[in-house]
Tab-separated table of C-alpha atoms and ligand atoms in Angstrom:
chain	number	residue	atom	x	y	z
C	1	MET	CA	184.844	88.258	14.859
C	2	SER	CA	186.841	87.920	18.086
C	3	GLU	CA	186.178	85.095	20.505
C	4	ASN	CA	184.674	87.471	23.047
C	5	GLU	CA	181.829	88.615	20.899
C	6	VAL	CA	178.629	86.666	21.411
C	7	PRO	CA	176.103	88.183	19.011
C	8	ASN	CA	173.494	85.520	19.650
C	9	ARG	CA	173.055	86.178	23.342
C	10	PRO	CA	169.451	87.365	23.729
C	11	GLU	CA	170.426	90.454	25.724
C	12	ALA	CA	172.701	91.515	22.885
C	13	ARG	CA	169.757	91.518	20.496
C	14	GLU	CA	167.208	93.382	22.585
C	15	ALA	CA	167.047	97.091	21.907
C	16	PRO	CA	167.318	99.096	25.146
C	17	ARG	CA	163.947	100.451	26.141
C	18	THR	CA	163.234	102.966	28.879
C	19	HIS	CA	160.070	102.465	30.810
C	20	ARG	CA	157.989	105.546	31.512
C	21	VAL	CA	157.107	105.508	35.190
C	22	ALA	CA	154.928	107.981	37.091
C	23	VAL	CA	156.210	108.550	40.614
C	24	ILE	CA	153.646	109.729	43.150
C	25	GLY	CA	155.465	110.111	46.473
C	26	GLY	CA	152.336	111.386	48.188
C	27	ASP	CA	152.238	112.011	51.913
C	28	GLY	CA	154.255	111.315	55.058
C	29	ILE	CA	156.918	108.659	54.532
C	30	GLY	CA	155.766	108.045	50.921
C	31	PRO	CA	158.429	110.114	49.150
C	32	GLU	CA	161.306	108.853	51.328
C	33	VAL	CA	160.532	105.145	50.864
C	34	LEU	CA	160.110	105.645	47.102
C	35	ALA	CA	163.520	107.354	46.936
C	36	GLU	CA	165.055	104.138	48.244
C	37	ALA	CA	162.999	101.998	45.860
C	38	LEU	CA	164.210	104.039	42.886
C	39	LYS	CA	167.796	103.867	44.173
C	40	VAL	CA	167.524	100.072	44.152
C	41	VAL	CA	165.932	99.923	40.681
C	42	SER	CA	168.786	101.961	39.301
C	43	ALA	CA	171.367	99.797	41.111
C	44	ALA	CA	169.697	96.765	39.481
C	45	GLY	CA	170.602	98.301	36.119
C	46	VAL	CA	167.118	99.268	34.969
C	47	GLU	CA	166.819	102.719	33.513
C	48	LEU	CA	163.469	104.373	34.093
C	49	SER	CA	162.168	107.564	32.584
C	50	THR	CA	160.449	108.961	35.671
C	51	THR	CA	157.945	111.792	35.935
C	52	TYR	CA	157.218	113.074	39.425
C	53	TYR	CA	153.611	113.963	40.121
C	54	ASP	CA	153.066	116.312	43.007
C	55	LEU	CA	149.871	114.886	44.500
C	56	GLY	CA	148.697	114.380	48.070
C	57	ALA	CA	147.781	116.566	51.049
C	58	ASP	CA	150.060	119.531	50.215
C	59	HIS	CA	148.868	119.622	46.619
C	60	TYR	CA	145.253	119.539	47.765
C	61	LEU	CA	145.813	122.311	50.308
C	62	SER	CA	147.479	124.596	47.774
C	63	THR	CA	145.151	123.930	44.812
C	64	GLY	CA	141.869	122.698	46.306
C	65	GLU	CA	142.039	119.713	43.950
C	66	VAL	CA	142.990	116.111	44.670
C	67	LEU	CA	143.411	114.819	41.093
C	68	ASP	CA	142.327	116.879	38.114
C	69	ASP	CA	141.243	115.278	34.843
C	70	GLU	CA	144.263	116.510	32.913
C	71	THR	CA	146.686	114.928	35.392
C	72	LEU	CA	144.664	111.726	35.292
C	73	ALA	CA	144.941	111.702	31.485
C	74	ARG	CA	148.736	112.145	31.722
C	75	LEU	CA	148.947	109.308	34.239
C	76	LYS	CA	147.034	107.071	31.854
C	77	SER	CA	149.750	107.535	29.235
C	78	GLU	CA	152.552	106.186	31.493
C	79	ASP	CA	153.814	102.586	31.459
C	80	ALA	CA	153.399	102.141	35.226
C	81	ILE	CA	152.756	104.128	38.403
C	82	LEU	CA	154.788	103.872	41.598
C	83	LEU	CA	153.006	105.333	44.614
C	84	GLY	CA	154.327	105.962	48.127
C	85	ALA	CA	151.414	106.661	50.461
C	86	VAL	CA	148.315	108.843	50.561
C	87	GLY	CA	146.641	110.362	53.594
C	88	PRO	CA	146.801	113.381	55.910
C	89	PRO	CA	148.031	113.094	59.503
C	90	ILE	CA	145.441	111.378	61.707
C	91	GLY	CA	143.115	114.000	63.170
C	92	SER	CA	144.103	116.615	60.598
C	93	SER	CA	141.447	119.310	60.468
C	94	SER	CA	142.502	120.826	57.132
C	95	VAL	CA	141.812	117.759	54.960
C	96	PRO	CA	138.413	116.046	55.261
C	97	SER	CA	138.741	112.409	56.322
C	98	GLY	CA	139.167	109.996	53.406
C	99	LEU	CA	139.176	112.740	50.775
C	100	LEU	CA	142.703	112.012	49.541
C	101	GLU	CA	142.310	108.231	49.795
C	102	ARG	CA	139.110	108.244	47.754
C	103	GLY	CA	140.028	111.109	45.439
C	104	LEU	CA	143.482	109.834	44.534
C	105	LEU	CA	144.137	106.177	45.308
C	106	LEU	CA	140.637	104.785	44.884
C	107	ARG	CA	139.965	107.012	41.889
C	108	LEU	CA	143.091	105.638	40.186
C	109	ARG	CA	142.011	102.069	40.982
C	110	PHE	CA	138.571	102.718	39.495
C	111	GLU	CA	139.489	104.888	36.490
C	112	LEU	CA	142.395	102.649	35.444
C	113	ASP	CA	140.275	99.563	36.131
C	114	LEU	CA	142.971	98.043	38.348
C	115	TYR	CA	140.730	95.180	39.325
C	116	VAL	CA	143.292	92.949	41.023
C	117	ASN	CA	145.167	93.980	44.132
C	118	LEU	CA	147.951	91.424	44.417
C	119	ARG	CA	149.641	91.158	47.798
C	120	PRO	CA	152.321	88.500	48.275
C	121	PHE	CA	153.561	87.444	51.736
C	122	VAL	CA	156.597	85.407	52.696
C	123	GLY	CA	157.099	84.820	56.408
C	124	THR	CA	160.361	86.161	57.776
C	125	PRO	CA	162.490	84.509	60.495
C	126	GLY	CA	161.073	85.241	63.926
C	127	SER	CA	157.637	86.303	62.642
C	128	VAL	CA	154.376	84.652	63.726
C	129	ALA	CA	154.285	82.685	60.453
C	130	PRO	CA	157.925	82.079	59.468
C	131	ARG	CA	157.195	79.259	57.005
C	132	SER	CA	154.315	80.943	55.191
C	133	ASP	CA	154.413	81.805	51.508
C	134	PHE	CA	151.066	82.927	50.131
C	135	VAL	CA	149.458	85.546	47.922
C	136	VAL	CA	146.219	87.444	48.486
C	137	VAL	CA	144.231	88.397	45.397
C	138	ARG	CA	141.991	91.198	46.583
C	139	GLU	CA	139.172	92.367	44.315
C	140	ASN	CA	139.977	96.062	43.867
C	141	THR	CA	137.120	97.937	42.201
C	142	GLU	CA	133.869	96.781	43.840
C	143	GLY	CA	132.433	95.662	47.184
C	144	PRO	CA	131.837	98.313	49.845
C	145	TYR	CA	134.547	100.445	48.180
C	146	ALA	CA	132.293	101.200	45.201
C	147	GLY	CA	130.649	104.020	47.151
C	148	GLU	CA	127.042	102.904	46.961
C	149	GLY	CA	124.865	104.317	49.720
C	150	GLY	CA	124.018	107.584	51.341
C	151	PHE	CA	122.312	109.417	54.137
C	152	LEU	CA	118.678	109.995	54.920
C	153	ARG	CA	117.699	112.784	57.324
C	154	LYS	CA	121.365	113.472	57.989
C	155	GLY	CA	122.082	115.308	61.209
C	156	THR	CA	118.736	114.504	62.767
C	157	PRO	CA	118.197	111.958	65.562
C	158	GLN	CA	116.459	109.760	62.962
C	159	GLU	CA	119.309	109.779	60.480
C	160	VAL	CA	120.084	106.738	58.394
C	161	ALA	CA	123.376	105.817	56.731
C	162	THR	CA	123.569	102.960	54.253
C	163	GLN	CA	126.727	101.593	52.654
C	164	GLY	CA	126.139	99.011	49.966
C	165	SER	CA	128.430	96.345	48.650
C	166	VAL	CA	128.538	96.159	44.867
C	167	ASN	CA	129.338	92.718	43.422
C	168	THR	CA	129.008	92.263	39.690
C	169	ARG	CA	129.274	88.845	38.099
C	170	HIS	CA	131.729	90.323	35.594
C	171	GLY	CA	133.872	91.957	38.281
C	172	VAL	CA	133.941	88.943	40.594
C	173	GLU	CA	134.533	86.425	37.849
C	174	ARG	CA	137.509	88.214	36.277
C	175	CYS	CA	139.163	88.537	39.692
C	176	VAL	CA	138.510	84.894	40.552
C	177	ARG	CA	139.821	83.835	37.131
C	178	PHE	CA	143.048	85.764	37.737
C	179	ALA	CA	143.411	83.992	41.111
C	180	PHE	CA	142.908	80.535	39.568
C	181	ALA	CA	145.505	81.232	36.876
C	182	LEU	CA	147.936	82.433	39.542
C	183	ALA	CA	147.283	79.393	41.743
C	184	GLU	CA	147.861	77.110	38.763
C	185	SER	CA	151.245	78.711	38.116
C	186	ARG	CA	152.517	78.177	41.665
C	187	PRO	CA	154.175	75.016	42.986
C	188	ARG	CA	151.329	74.407	45.454
C	189	ARG	CA	148.255	74.675	43.292
C	190	HIS	CA	145.846	75.729	45.976
C	191	LEU	CA	143.224	78.479	46.060
C	192	THR	CA	141.052	79.491	49.033
C	193	LEU	CA	137.958	81.625	48.628
C	194	VAL	CA	137.477	83.825	51.699
C	195	HIS	CA	134.069	85.428	52.228
C	196	LYS	CA	131.213	85.468	54.716
C	197	THR	CA	128.659	83.401	52.833
C	198	ASN	CA	126.745	82.439	55.980
C	199	VAL	CA	125.654	86.030	56.564
C	200	LEU	CA	126.162	87.927	53.284
C	201	GLN	CA	123.655	85.759	51.485
C	202	PHE	CA	123.545	87.697	48.199
C	203	ALA	CA	127.149	88.738	47.644
C	204	GLY	CA	128.415	85.461	49.118
C	205	ASP	CA	126.182	83.441	46.822
C	206	LEU	CA	127.381	85.286	43.724
C	207	TRP	CA	131.036	84.845	44.783
C	208	SER	CA	130.535	81.120	45.477
C	209	ARG	CA	128.842	80.495	42.144
C	210	ALA	CA	131.447	82.460	40.187
C	211	PHE	CA	134.195	80.579	42.065
C	212	ALA	CA	132.653	77.180	41.279
C	213	ALA	CA	132.115	78.101	37.622
C	214	VAL	CA	135.721	79.183	37.100
C	215	ALA	CA	137.041	76.197	39.089
C	216	ALA	CA	135.661	73.937	36.366
C	217	ASP	CA	138.220	75.449	33.973
C	218	TYR	CA	141.093	74.735	36.404
C	219	PRO	CA	140.823	71.050	37.380
C	220	GLY	CA	144.466	71.062	38.485
C	221	VAL	CA	143.868	73.637	41.233
C	222	GLU	CA	142.767	72.367	44.634
C	223	THR	CA	140.184	74.671	46.220
C	224	SER	CA	138.846	75.432	49.663
C	225	TYR	CA	136.554	77.952	51.317
C	226	GLN	CA	136.825	79.833	54.629
C	227	HIS	CA	134.683	82.407	56.332
C	228	VAL	CA	136.669	85.596	56.821
C	229	ASP	CA	136.587	85.475	60.619
C	230	ALA	CA	137.895	81.916	60.674
C	231	ALA	CA	140.499	82.847	58.067
C	232	CYS	CA	141.918	85.344	60.593
C	233	ILE	CA	142.498	82.531	63.068
C	234	TYR	CA	144.039	80.284	60.411
C	235	LEU	CA	146.316	83.113	59.299
C	236	VAL	CA	147.669	83.508	62.821
C	237	GLU	CA	147.849	79.780	63.601
C	238	ARG	CA	148.495	77.980	60.286
C	239	ALA	CA	149.383	80.513	57.593
C	240	ASP	CA	151.657	77.950	55.930
C	241	ARG	CA	148.505	76.138	54.759
C	242	PHE	CA	147.542	78.960	52.410
C	243	GLY	CA	148.665	79.133	48.784
C	244	VAL	CA	146.536	81.765	47.075
C	245	ILE	CA	143.582	83.496	48.735
C	246	VAL	CA	140.934	85.318	46.709
C	247	THR	CA	138.528	87.632	48.453
C	248	ASP	CA	136.413	90.758	48.218
C	249	ASN	CA	137.756	94.289	48.456
C	250	LEU	CA	137.102	95.031	52.142
C	251	PHE	CA	137.920	91.555	53.448
C	252	GLY	CA	141.117	91.740	51.418
C	253	ASP	CA	142.012	95.130	52.875
C	254	ILE	CA	141.683	93.840	56.419
C	255	LEU	CA	143.220	90.396	55.815
C	256	THR	CA	146.325	91.854	54.187
C	257	ASP	CA	147.109	94.105	57.146
C	258	LEU	CA	146.865	90.991	59.323
C	259	ALA	CA	148.943	89.048	56.800
C	260	GLY	CA	151.610	91.754	56.944
C	261	ALA	CA	151.678	91.706	60.732
C	262	ILE	CA	152.136	87.918	60.957
C	263	THR	CA	154.831	87.686	58.267
C	264	GLY	CA	157.274	90.271	59.577
C	265	GLY	CA	155.460	93.577	59.752
C	266	ILE	CA	153.563	95.904	57.486
C	267	GLY	CA	156.906	97.562	56.630
C	268	LEU	CA	157.588	94.618	54.314
C	269	ALA	CA	154.214	94.256	52.602
C	270	ALA	CA	154.162	95.092	48.898
C	271	SER	CA	151.303	95.335	46.439
C	272	ALA	CA	150.453	95.548	42.774
C	273	ASN	CA	147.177	97.116	41.608
C	274	LEU	CA	146.849	95.398	38.263
C	275	ASN	CA	144.892	95.813	35.108
C	276	PRO	CA	145.751	92.373	33.691
C	277	ALA	CA	144.379	93.407	30.286
C	278	ARG	CA	147.145	96.063	30.201
C	279	THR	CA	144.915	98.684	28.600
C	280	THR	CA	146.051	101.154	31.300
C	281	PRO	CA	149.183	101.403	33.484
C	282	SER	CA	149.178	99.280	36.637
C	283	LEU	CA	150.007	100.847	39.993
C	284	PHE	CA	152.494	99.578	42.555
C	285	GLU	CA	152.544	100.672	46.206
C	286	PRO	CA	153.543	99.529	49.677
C	287	VAL	CA	150.550	98.326	51.710
C	288	HIS	CA	151.438	100.642	54.601
C	289	GLY	CA	150.174	104.185	54.956
C	290	ALA	CA	151.756	107.623	55.291
C	291	ALA	CA	152.943	107.158	58.932
C	292	HIS	CA	153.263	110.913	59.507
C	293	ASP	CA	154.544	110.288	63.037
C	294	ILE	CA	157.868	108.942	61.711
C	295	ALA	CA	158.115	110.944	58.455
C	296	GLY	CA	161.517	112.577	58.073
C	297	THR	CA	163.057	110.675	60.998
C	298	GLY	CA	164.724	107.983	58.861
C	299	ALA	CA	162.849	105.294	60.755
C	300	ALA	CA	160.567	104.194	57.911
C	301	ASN	CA	161.289	100.737	56.487
C	302	PRO	CA	161.631	101.080	52.687
C	303	LEU	CA	161.455	97.322	52.039
C	304	ALA	CA	157.739	97.355	51.207
C	305	ALA	CA	158.359	100.076	48.630
C	306	ILE	CA	161.431	98.254	47.305
C	307	ARG	CA	159.470	95.013	46.963
C	308	SER	CA	156.641	96.916	45.251
C	309	ALA	CA	159.177	98.326	42.790
C	310	ALA	CA	160.359	94.745	42.126
C	311	MET	CA	156.746	93.788	41.348
C	312	MET	CA	156.643	96.732	38.967
C	313	LEU	CA	159.807	95.544	37.216
C	314	GLU	CA	158.292	92.094	36.830
C	315	TYR	CA	155.247	93.710	35.228
C	316	LEU	CA	157.551	95.711	32.932
C	317	ASN	CA	159.201	92.414	31.981
C	318	GLU	CA	162.503	93.268	33.685
C	319	LEU	CA	162.446	89.795	35.168
C	320	ASP	CA	166.116	89.438	35.981
C	321	ALA	CA	166.311	92.739	37.875
C	322	ALA	CA	163.077	91.932	39.723
C	323	LYS	CA	164.461	88.536	40.832
C	324	ARG	CA	167.745	90.066	41.980
C	325	ILE	CA	165.914	92.658	44.084
C	326	GLU	CA	163.685	90.022	45.693
C	327	ALA	CA	166.710	87.827	46.408
C	328	SER	CA	168.566	90.781	47.914
C	329	VAL	CA	165.640	91.535	50.236
C	330	LEU	CA	165.613	87.904	51.433
C	331	ASP	CA	169.387	88.015	51.793
C	332	LEU	CA	169.221	91.132	53.968
C	333	GLN	CA	166.475	89.561	56.084
C	334	ALA	CA	168.639	86.490	56.593
C	335	ASP	CA	171.353	88.777	58.020
C	336	THR	CA	170.900	88.714	61.807
C	337	THR	CA	172.137	92.305	62.143
C	338	TYR	CA	169.135	93.446	60.078
C	339	TRP	CA	166.847	92.514	62.931
C	340	SER	CA	168.726	94.646	65.477
C	341	ASN	CA	166.359	97.471	64.449
C	342	THR	CA	168.969	100.211	64.141
C	343	TRP	CA	168.776	100.642	60.372
C	344	SER	CA	167.813	103.922	58.793
C	345	THR	CA	165.590	104.220	55.723
C	346	ALA	CA	168.575	105.088	53.529
C	347	GLY	CA	170.717	102.448	55.237
C	348	VAL	CA	168.301	99.697	54.202
C	349	GLY	CA	168.109	101.145	50.671
C	350	ASP	CA	171.922	101.188	50.458
C	351	ALA	CA	172.203	97.641	51.769
C	352	ILE	CA	169.798	96.347	49.103
C	353	ALA	CA	171.404	98.466	46.358
C	354	GLU	CA	174.821	96.946	47.223
C	355	ARG	CA	173.430	93.415	47.086
C	356	VAL	CA	171.592	93.663	43.740
B	401	LIG	C1	145.206	99.885	51.231
B	401	LIG	C2	144.771	101.113	51.969
B	401	LIG	C3	143.644	101.800	51.209
B	401	LIG	C4	142.495	100.826	51.118
B	401	LIG	C5	143.198	103.140	51.785
B	401	LIG	C6	144.346	104.112	51.894
B	401	LIG	C7	142.070	103.750	51.002
B	401	LIG	O1	144.387	100.806	53.256
B	401	LIG	O2	145.679	100.014	50.088
B	401	LIG	O3	145.095	98.783	51.767
B	401	LIG	O4	141.660	100.772	52.035
B	401	LIG	O5	142.408	100.109	50.124
B	402	LIG	MN1	144.631	98.722	53.788
């Protein structure tokens, strides 16, 4: 054996494995930001076996279907799903409002039981919260998103619309447990429950009791509670005080747009829709939407998609590649020329691909 051969290095022993990834570009800027994310994954040396799924507004308009059962079954057999964005242009008259969001994105969250929506934020230089470093664990299958409610006497002057919030002990507890485990694994072992217990007396009570019960299993995690309205102020004024936040589906939706805005812009915000039990593929997507107004102009920031792809690689156990991508994103952000705002979508993708 020559001196250069090192048969015991772990990477020499591992058989190469290609991950099967479903790519749903979707609408607006979705496909173009995913192209950059996949460029970066490949530059990081990870080989993916990708299948492109043509879903979104165009698919709906040509077939009349948002997501058929057979496609859903194929998606379930993948290792992971990377999604760009879903949604028609604002004010579109050809696609009913919310149809794609509910029929595609929410359906995938529900059917794949992706009960944690993990959204990490690290403040960038010059943002409102430059020293912040926190993660939001958003419950992802219940709350007002569950679709409970309906109309009475619709279209009459007496019409009634109700929209319930579904909170199951099982659903809340598993999400809270995930958040505690995450908080325990971070250097600052701190978890904040965000809710509106003073007004939402039933849901808030269940969340508080589930939180207290799980806390007993995690004595090393410091806990706190904030009402969601106050949490908005704290996010703007003292975001560096947060470690991990756990909250309900709708509060989490709203808080994470705010969190994106204060940490450098929604163009950076990444997310993982996780089934921690791994019985189905998890789904990774930028927090931002389809932004039809800038689609095709090269103005879309692909960093949120790139960071989402890094979260996917972490999930697929490609830890080294995931770390190199995250480090490259931070490195680009530390480059003062990055902030001059003249970068194109592909330019940012190239800059990250070179660095990884
Ligand atoms: C998000 C989005 C979705 C949500 C929409 C597109 C249904 O805003 O992922 O935050 O509300 O969850
Ligand atoms: Mn949202």
